[in-house]
CSV table of C-alpha atoms in Angstrom, one decimal:
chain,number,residue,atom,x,y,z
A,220,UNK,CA,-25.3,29.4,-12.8
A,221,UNK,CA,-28.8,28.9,-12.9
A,222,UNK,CA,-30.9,30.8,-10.0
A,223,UNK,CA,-32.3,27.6,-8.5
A,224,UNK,CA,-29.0,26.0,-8.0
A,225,UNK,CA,-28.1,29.1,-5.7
A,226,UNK,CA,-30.5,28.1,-3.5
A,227,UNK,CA,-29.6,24.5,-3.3
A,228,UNK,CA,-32.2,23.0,-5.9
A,229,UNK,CA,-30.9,20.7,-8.9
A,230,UNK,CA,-34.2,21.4,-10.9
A,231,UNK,CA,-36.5,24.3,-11.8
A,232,UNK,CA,-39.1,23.5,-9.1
A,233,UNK,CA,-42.2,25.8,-10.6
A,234,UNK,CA,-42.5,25.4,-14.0
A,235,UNK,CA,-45.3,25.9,-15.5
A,236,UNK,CA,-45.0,22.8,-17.6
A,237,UNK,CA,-47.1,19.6,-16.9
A,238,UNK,CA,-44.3,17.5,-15.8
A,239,UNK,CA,-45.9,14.5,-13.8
A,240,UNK,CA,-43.3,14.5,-11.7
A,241,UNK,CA,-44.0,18.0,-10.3
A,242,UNK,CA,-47.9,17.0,-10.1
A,243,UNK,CA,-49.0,17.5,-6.4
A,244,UNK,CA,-51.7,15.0,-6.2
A,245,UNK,CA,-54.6,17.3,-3.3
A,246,UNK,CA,-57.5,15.3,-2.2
A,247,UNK,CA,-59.4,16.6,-5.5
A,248,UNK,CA,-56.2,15.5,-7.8
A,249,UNK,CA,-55.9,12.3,-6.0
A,250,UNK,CA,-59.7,11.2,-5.9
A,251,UNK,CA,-59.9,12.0,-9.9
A,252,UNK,CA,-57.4,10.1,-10.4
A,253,UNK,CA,-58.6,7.2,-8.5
A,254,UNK,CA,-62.2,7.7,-10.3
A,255,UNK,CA,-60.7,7.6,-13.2
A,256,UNK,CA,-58.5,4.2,-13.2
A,257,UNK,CA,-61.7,2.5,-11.8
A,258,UNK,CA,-64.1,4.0,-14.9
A,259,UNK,CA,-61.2,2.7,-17.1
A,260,UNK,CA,-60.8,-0.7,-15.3
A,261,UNK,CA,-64.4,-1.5,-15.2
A,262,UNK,CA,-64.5,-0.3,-19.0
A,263,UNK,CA,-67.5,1.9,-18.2
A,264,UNK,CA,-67.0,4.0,-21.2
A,265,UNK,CA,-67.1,8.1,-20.9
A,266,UNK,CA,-65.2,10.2,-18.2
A,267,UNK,CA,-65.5,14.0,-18.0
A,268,UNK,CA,-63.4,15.8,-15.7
A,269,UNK,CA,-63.9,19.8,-15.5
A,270,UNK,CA,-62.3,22.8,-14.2
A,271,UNK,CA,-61.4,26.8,-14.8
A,272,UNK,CA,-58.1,27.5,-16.2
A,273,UNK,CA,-54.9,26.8,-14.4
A,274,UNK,CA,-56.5,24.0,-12.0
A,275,UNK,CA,-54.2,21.6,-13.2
A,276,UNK,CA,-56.1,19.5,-15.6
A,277,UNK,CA,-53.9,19.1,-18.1
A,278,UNK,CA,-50.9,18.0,-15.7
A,279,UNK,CA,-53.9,15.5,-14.4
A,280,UNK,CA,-54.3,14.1,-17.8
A,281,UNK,CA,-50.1,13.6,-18.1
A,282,UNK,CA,-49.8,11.7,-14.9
A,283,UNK,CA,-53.0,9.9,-15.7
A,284,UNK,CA,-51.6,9.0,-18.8
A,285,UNK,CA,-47.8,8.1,-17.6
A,286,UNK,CA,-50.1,5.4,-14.9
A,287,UNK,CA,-51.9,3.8,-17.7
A,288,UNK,CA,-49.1,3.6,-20.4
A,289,UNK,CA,-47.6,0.6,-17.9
A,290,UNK,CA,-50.2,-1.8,-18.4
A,291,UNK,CA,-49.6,-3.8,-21.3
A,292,UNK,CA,-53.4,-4.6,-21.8
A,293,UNK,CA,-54.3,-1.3,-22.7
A,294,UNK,CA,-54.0,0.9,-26.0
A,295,UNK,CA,-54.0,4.7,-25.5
A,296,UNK,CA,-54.0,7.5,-27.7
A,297,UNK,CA,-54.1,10.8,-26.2
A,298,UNK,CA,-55.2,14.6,-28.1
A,299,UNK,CA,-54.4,17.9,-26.6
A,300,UNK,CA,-55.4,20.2,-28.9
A,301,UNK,CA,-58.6,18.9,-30.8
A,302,UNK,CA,-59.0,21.5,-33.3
A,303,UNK,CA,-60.1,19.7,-36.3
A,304,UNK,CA,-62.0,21.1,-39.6
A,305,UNK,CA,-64.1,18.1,-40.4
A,306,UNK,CA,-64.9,14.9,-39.3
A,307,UNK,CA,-62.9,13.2,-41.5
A,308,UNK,CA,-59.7,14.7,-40.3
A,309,UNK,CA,-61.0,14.5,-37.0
A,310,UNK,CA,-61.4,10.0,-37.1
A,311,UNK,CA,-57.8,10.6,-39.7
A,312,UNK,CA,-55.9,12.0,-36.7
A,313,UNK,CA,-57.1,9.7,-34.8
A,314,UNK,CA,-56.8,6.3,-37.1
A,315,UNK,CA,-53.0,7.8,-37.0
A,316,UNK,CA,-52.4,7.9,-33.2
A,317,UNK,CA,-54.4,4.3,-32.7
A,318,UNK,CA,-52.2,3.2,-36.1
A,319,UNK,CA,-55.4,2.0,-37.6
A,320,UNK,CA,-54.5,1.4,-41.4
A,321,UNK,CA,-57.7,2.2,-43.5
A,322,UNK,CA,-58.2,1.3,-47.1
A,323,UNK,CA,-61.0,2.7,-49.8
A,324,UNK,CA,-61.2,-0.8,-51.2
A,325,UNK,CA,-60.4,1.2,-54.7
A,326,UNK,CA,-57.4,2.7,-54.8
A,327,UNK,CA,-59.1,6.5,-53.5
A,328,UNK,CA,-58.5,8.7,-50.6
A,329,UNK,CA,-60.9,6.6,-47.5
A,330,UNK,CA,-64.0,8.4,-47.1
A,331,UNK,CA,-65.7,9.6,-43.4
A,332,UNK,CA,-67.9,6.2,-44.2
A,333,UNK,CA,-64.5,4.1,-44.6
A,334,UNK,CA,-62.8,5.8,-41.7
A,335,UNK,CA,-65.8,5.2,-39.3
A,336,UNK,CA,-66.0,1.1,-40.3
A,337,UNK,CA,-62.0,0.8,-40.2
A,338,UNK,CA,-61.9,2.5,-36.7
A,339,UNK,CA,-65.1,0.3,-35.7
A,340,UNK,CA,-63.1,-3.1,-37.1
A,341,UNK,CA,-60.5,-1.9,-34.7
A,342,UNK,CA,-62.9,-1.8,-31.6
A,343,UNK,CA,-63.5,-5.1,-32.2
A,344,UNK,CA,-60.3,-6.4,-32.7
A,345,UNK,CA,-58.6,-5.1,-30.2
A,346,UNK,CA,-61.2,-4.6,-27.5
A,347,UNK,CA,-63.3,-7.5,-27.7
A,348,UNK,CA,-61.2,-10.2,-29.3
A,349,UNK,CA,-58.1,-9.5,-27.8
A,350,UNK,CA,-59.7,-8.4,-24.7
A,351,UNK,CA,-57.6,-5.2,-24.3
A,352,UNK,CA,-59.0,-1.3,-23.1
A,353,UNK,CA,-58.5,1.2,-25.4
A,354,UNK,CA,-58.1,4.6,-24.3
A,355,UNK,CA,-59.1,7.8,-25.7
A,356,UNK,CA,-58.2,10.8,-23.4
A,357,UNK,CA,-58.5,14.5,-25.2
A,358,UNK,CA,-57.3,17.6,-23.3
A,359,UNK,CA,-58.9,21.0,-24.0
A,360,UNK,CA,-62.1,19.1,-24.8
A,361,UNK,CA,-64.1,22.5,-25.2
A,362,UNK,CA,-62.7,22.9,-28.2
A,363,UNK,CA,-64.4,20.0,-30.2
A,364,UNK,CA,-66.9,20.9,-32.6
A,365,UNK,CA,-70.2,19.8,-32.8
A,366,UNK,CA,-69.9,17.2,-35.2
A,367,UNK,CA,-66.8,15.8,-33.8
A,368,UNK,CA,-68.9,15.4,-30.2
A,369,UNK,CA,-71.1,13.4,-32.6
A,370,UNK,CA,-68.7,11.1,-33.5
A,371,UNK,CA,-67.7,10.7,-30.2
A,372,UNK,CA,-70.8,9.9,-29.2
A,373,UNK,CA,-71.2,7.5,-31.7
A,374,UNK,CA,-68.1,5.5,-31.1
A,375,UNK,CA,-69.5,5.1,-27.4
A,376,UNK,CA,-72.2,3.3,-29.1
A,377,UNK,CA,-70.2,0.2,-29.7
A,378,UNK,CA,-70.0,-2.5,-26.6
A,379,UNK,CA,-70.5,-5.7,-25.8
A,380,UNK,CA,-73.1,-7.1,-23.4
A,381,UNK,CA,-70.5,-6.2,-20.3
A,382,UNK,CA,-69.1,-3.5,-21.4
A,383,UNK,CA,-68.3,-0.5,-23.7
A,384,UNK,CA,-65.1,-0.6,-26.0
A,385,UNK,CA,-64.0,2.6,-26.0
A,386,UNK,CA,-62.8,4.5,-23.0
A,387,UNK,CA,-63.2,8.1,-23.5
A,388,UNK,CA,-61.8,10.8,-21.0
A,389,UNK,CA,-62.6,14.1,-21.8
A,390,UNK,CA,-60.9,17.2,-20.0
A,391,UNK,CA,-61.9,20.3,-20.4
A,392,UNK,CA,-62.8,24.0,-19.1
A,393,UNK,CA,-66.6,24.8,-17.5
A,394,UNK,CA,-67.7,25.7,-20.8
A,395,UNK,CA,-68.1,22.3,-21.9
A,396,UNK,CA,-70.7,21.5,-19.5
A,397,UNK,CA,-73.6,23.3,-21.3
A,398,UNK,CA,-72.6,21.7,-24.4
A,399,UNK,CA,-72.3,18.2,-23.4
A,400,UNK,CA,-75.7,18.7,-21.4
A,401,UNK,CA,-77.4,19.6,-24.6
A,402,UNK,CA,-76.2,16.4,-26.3
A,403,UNK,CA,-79.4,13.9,-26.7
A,404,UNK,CA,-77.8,10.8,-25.3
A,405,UNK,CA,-74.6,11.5,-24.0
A,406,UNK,CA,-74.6,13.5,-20.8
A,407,UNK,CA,-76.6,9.9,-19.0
A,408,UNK,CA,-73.6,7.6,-20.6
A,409,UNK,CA,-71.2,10.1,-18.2
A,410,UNK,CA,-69.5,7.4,-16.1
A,411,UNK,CA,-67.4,10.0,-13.7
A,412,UNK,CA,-68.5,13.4,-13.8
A,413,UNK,CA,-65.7,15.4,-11.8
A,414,UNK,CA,-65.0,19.1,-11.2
A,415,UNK,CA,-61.4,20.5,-9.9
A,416,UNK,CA,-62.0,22.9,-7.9
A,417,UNK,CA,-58.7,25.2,-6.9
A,418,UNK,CA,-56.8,24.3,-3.6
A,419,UNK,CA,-57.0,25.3,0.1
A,420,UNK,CA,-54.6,27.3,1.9
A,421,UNK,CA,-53.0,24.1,3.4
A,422,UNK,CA,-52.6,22.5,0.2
A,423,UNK,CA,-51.2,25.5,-0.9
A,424,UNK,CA,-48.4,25.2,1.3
A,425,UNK,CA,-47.9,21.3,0.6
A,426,UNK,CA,-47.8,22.2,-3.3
A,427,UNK,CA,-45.1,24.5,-2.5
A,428,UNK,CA,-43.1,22.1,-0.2
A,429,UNK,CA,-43.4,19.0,-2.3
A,430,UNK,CA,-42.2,21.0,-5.4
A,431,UNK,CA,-39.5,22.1,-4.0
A,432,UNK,CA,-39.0,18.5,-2.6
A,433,UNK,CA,-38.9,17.5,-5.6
A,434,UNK,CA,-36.1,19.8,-7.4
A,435,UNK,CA,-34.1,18.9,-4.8
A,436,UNK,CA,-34.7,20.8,-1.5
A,437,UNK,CA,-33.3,19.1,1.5
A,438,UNK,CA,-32.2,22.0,4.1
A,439,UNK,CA,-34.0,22.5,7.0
A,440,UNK,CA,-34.6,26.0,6.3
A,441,UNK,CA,-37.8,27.1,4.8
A,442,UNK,CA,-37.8,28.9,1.3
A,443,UNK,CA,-40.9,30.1,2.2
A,444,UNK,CA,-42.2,31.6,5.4
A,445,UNK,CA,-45.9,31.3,6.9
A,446,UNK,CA,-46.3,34.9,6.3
A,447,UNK,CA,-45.6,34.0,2.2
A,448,UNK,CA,-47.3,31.2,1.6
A,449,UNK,CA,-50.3,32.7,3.2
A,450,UNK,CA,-49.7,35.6,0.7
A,451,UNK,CA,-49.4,33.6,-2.0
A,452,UNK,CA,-52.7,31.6,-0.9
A,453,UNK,CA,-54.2,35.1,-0.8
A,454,UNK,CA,-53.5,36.3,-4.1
A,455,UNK,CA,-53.4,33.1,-6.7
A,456,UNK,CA,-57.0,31.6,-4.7
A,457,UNK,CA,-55.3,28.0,-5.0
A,458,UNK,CA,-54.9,28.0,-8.6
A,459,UNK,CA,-52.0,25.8,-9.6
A,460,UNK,CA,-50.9,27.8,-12.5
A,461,UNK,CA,-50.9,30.7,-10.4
A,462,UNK,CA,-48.9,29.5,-7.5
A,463,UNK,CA,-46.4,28.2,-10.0
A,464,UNK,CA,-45.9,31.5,-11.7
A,465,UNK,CA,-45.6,33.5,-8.6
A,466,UNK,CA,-43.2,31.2,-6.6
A,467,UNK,CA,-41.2,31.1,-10.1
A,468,UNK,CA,-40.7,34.9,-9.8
A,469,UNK,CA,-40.0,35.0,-5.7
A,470,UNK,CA,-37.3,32.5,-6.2
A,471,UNK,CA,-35.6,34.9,-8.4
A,472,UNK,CA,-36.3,38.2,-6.6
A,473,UNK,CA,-34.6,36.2,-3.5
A,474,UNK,CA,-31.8,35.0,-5.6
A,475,UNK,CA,-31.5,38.7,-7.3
A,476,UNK,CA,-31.8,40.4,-4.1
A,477,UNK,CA,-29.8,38.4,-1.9
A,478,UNK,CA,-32.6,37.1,0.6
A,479,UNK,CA,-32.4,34.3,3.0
A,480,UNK,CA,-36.3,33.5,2.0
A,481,UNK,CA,-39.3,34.1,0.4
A,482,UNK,CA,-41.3,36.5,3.0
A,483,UNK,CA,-44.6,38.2,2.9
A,484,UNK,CA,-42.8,41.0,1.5
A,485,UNK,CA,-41.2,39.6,-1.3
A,486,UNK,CA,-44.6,38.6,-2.6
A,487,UNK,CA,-46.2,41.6,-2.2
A,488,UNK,CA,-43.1,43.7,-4.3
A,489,UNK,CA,-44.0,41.3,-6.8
A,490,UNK,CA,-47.5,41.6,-6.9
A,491,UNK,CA,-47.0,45.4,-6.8
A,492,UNK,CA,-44.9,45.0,-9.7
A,493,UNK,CA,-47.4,42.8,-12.1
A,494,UNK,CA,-50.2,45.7,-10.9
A,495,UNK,CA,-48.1,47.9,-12.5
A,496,UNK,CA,-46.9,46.0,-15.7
A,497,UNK,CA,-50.8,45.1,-16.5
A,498,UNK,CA,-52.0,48.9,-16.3
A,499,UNK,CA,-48.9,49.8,-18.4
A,500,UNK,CA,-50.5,47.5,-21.1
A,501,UNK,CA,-54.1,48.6,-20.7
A,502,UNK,CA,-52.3,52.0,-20.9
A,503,UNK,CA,-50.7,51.4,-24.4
A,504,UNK,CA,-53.5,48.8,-25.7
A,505,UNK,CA,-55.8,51.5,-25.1
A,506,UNK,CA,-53.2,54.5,-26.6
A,507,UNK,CA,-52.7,52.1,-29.9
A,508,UNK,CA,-56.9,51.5,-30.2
């Protein structure tokens, strides 16, 4: 039997996956969100949404994405790992997710030129003549090359008199900001500029209780004590990832060592014991160098 079961769950409650389901909407979560649907509404073009690693982004741009896919005006294609070696393969992924057919005109492999006019014919098509929003949301944004960022920024180019064509959300980690800064052009077309910042002790506690909510958790009893959460709070700093990893593991110690609940001690055996596990690696990382 699976641990979580034991203690009256039906689902895993803290994994580390970006279920939508799981996504604990804090102030910050909930106001991108709602940021985001107006930019996209009002077709006001690019969206850029920032934050250090493990502050939920990409779960942000799942649920965001599970909210637009139900209106029927609206095409989406979404990227989560935008590592492309050219251009052209860059505008060919995406001619593939938008099902744009392009065509030499010869008989050849298309061209970047052929790509570019096929995916602008498309823009118009579908954005202006059928009067529907097409979406572009890429995750892990910091990894885009220069010259795809200058595609990008040339596909923001095209609009109408009211508005732009293409709605582009880009997630990504800090490191993006200097880049996009330095791009002639671009950073003033930012419609929503929004940072995640990781959560407060309170929210903390409501991330824990909604997850656990959510997997099934009806008893009265708390899996988690004050003491606990506090710890928890204490040692992750409100990062997402982090909580989710560390109440993973104090749901198993408890089921392993028989415990009624998660206490301040159980979280402090555990972080005792990843102390120990990461200077075991430095200690052989720096035995095998």
């Amino acid at each position: 039997m699976s641990y979580y079961r034991i203690l009256g769950l039906e689902k895993e409650p803290f994994s580390t996956s970006p279920d939508p389901e799981f996504f604990y909407q804090s102030m910050e979560h909930k106001s991108a969100l709602y940021r985001l649907r107006i930019a996209i509404e009002l077709r006001r073009g690019l969206s850029l949404v920032l934050g250090d690693v493990g502050t939920g982004k990409t779960t942000l741009s799942r649920k965001l994405s599970q909210l637009l896919a139900e209106d029927p005006g609206l095409v989406m294609a979404m990227v989560l790992n935008p590592v492309y070696e050219s251009e052209k393969q860059f505008l060919a992924d995406l001619s593939e997710r938008f099902h744009i057919v392009v065509d030499s005109g010869n008989g050849s492999a298309p061209t970047l030129l052929d790509y570019m006019k096929s995916f602008e014919k498309f823009l118009f098509e579908q954005g202006v003549q059928q009067d529907r929003t097409i979406v572009l949301l890429i995750d892990e944004s910091q990894k885009l090359s220069e010259p795809c960022m200058e595609i990008l920024r040339t596909l923001l180019n095209y609009e109408t008199n009211e508005y732009k064509i293409l709605q582009l959300v880009l997630m990504g980690q800090m490191e993006l900001l200097p880049r996009i800064s330095r791009i002639n052009n671009l950073w003033d077309r930012i419609a929503v500029k929004y940072f995640i910042n990781p959560l407060e002790e309170d929210e903390v506690r409501e991330l824990i209780n909604f997850r656990l909510r959510m997997a099934g958790y009806v008893s009265r009893q708390p899996l988690f004590d004050e003491a606990a959460v506090r710890a928890v709070y204490n040692h992750t700093q409100g990062y997402p990832r982090k909580i989710a990893m560390l109440c993973h593991d104090a749901l198993e110690y408890t089921v392993m060592y028989n415990k009624r609940c998660v206490d301040r001690q159980v979280i402090h055996d555990l972080i005792q014991r990843e102390m120990k596990a990461a200077q075991a690696f430095r200690y052989v990382s720096q035995a095998a160098g």
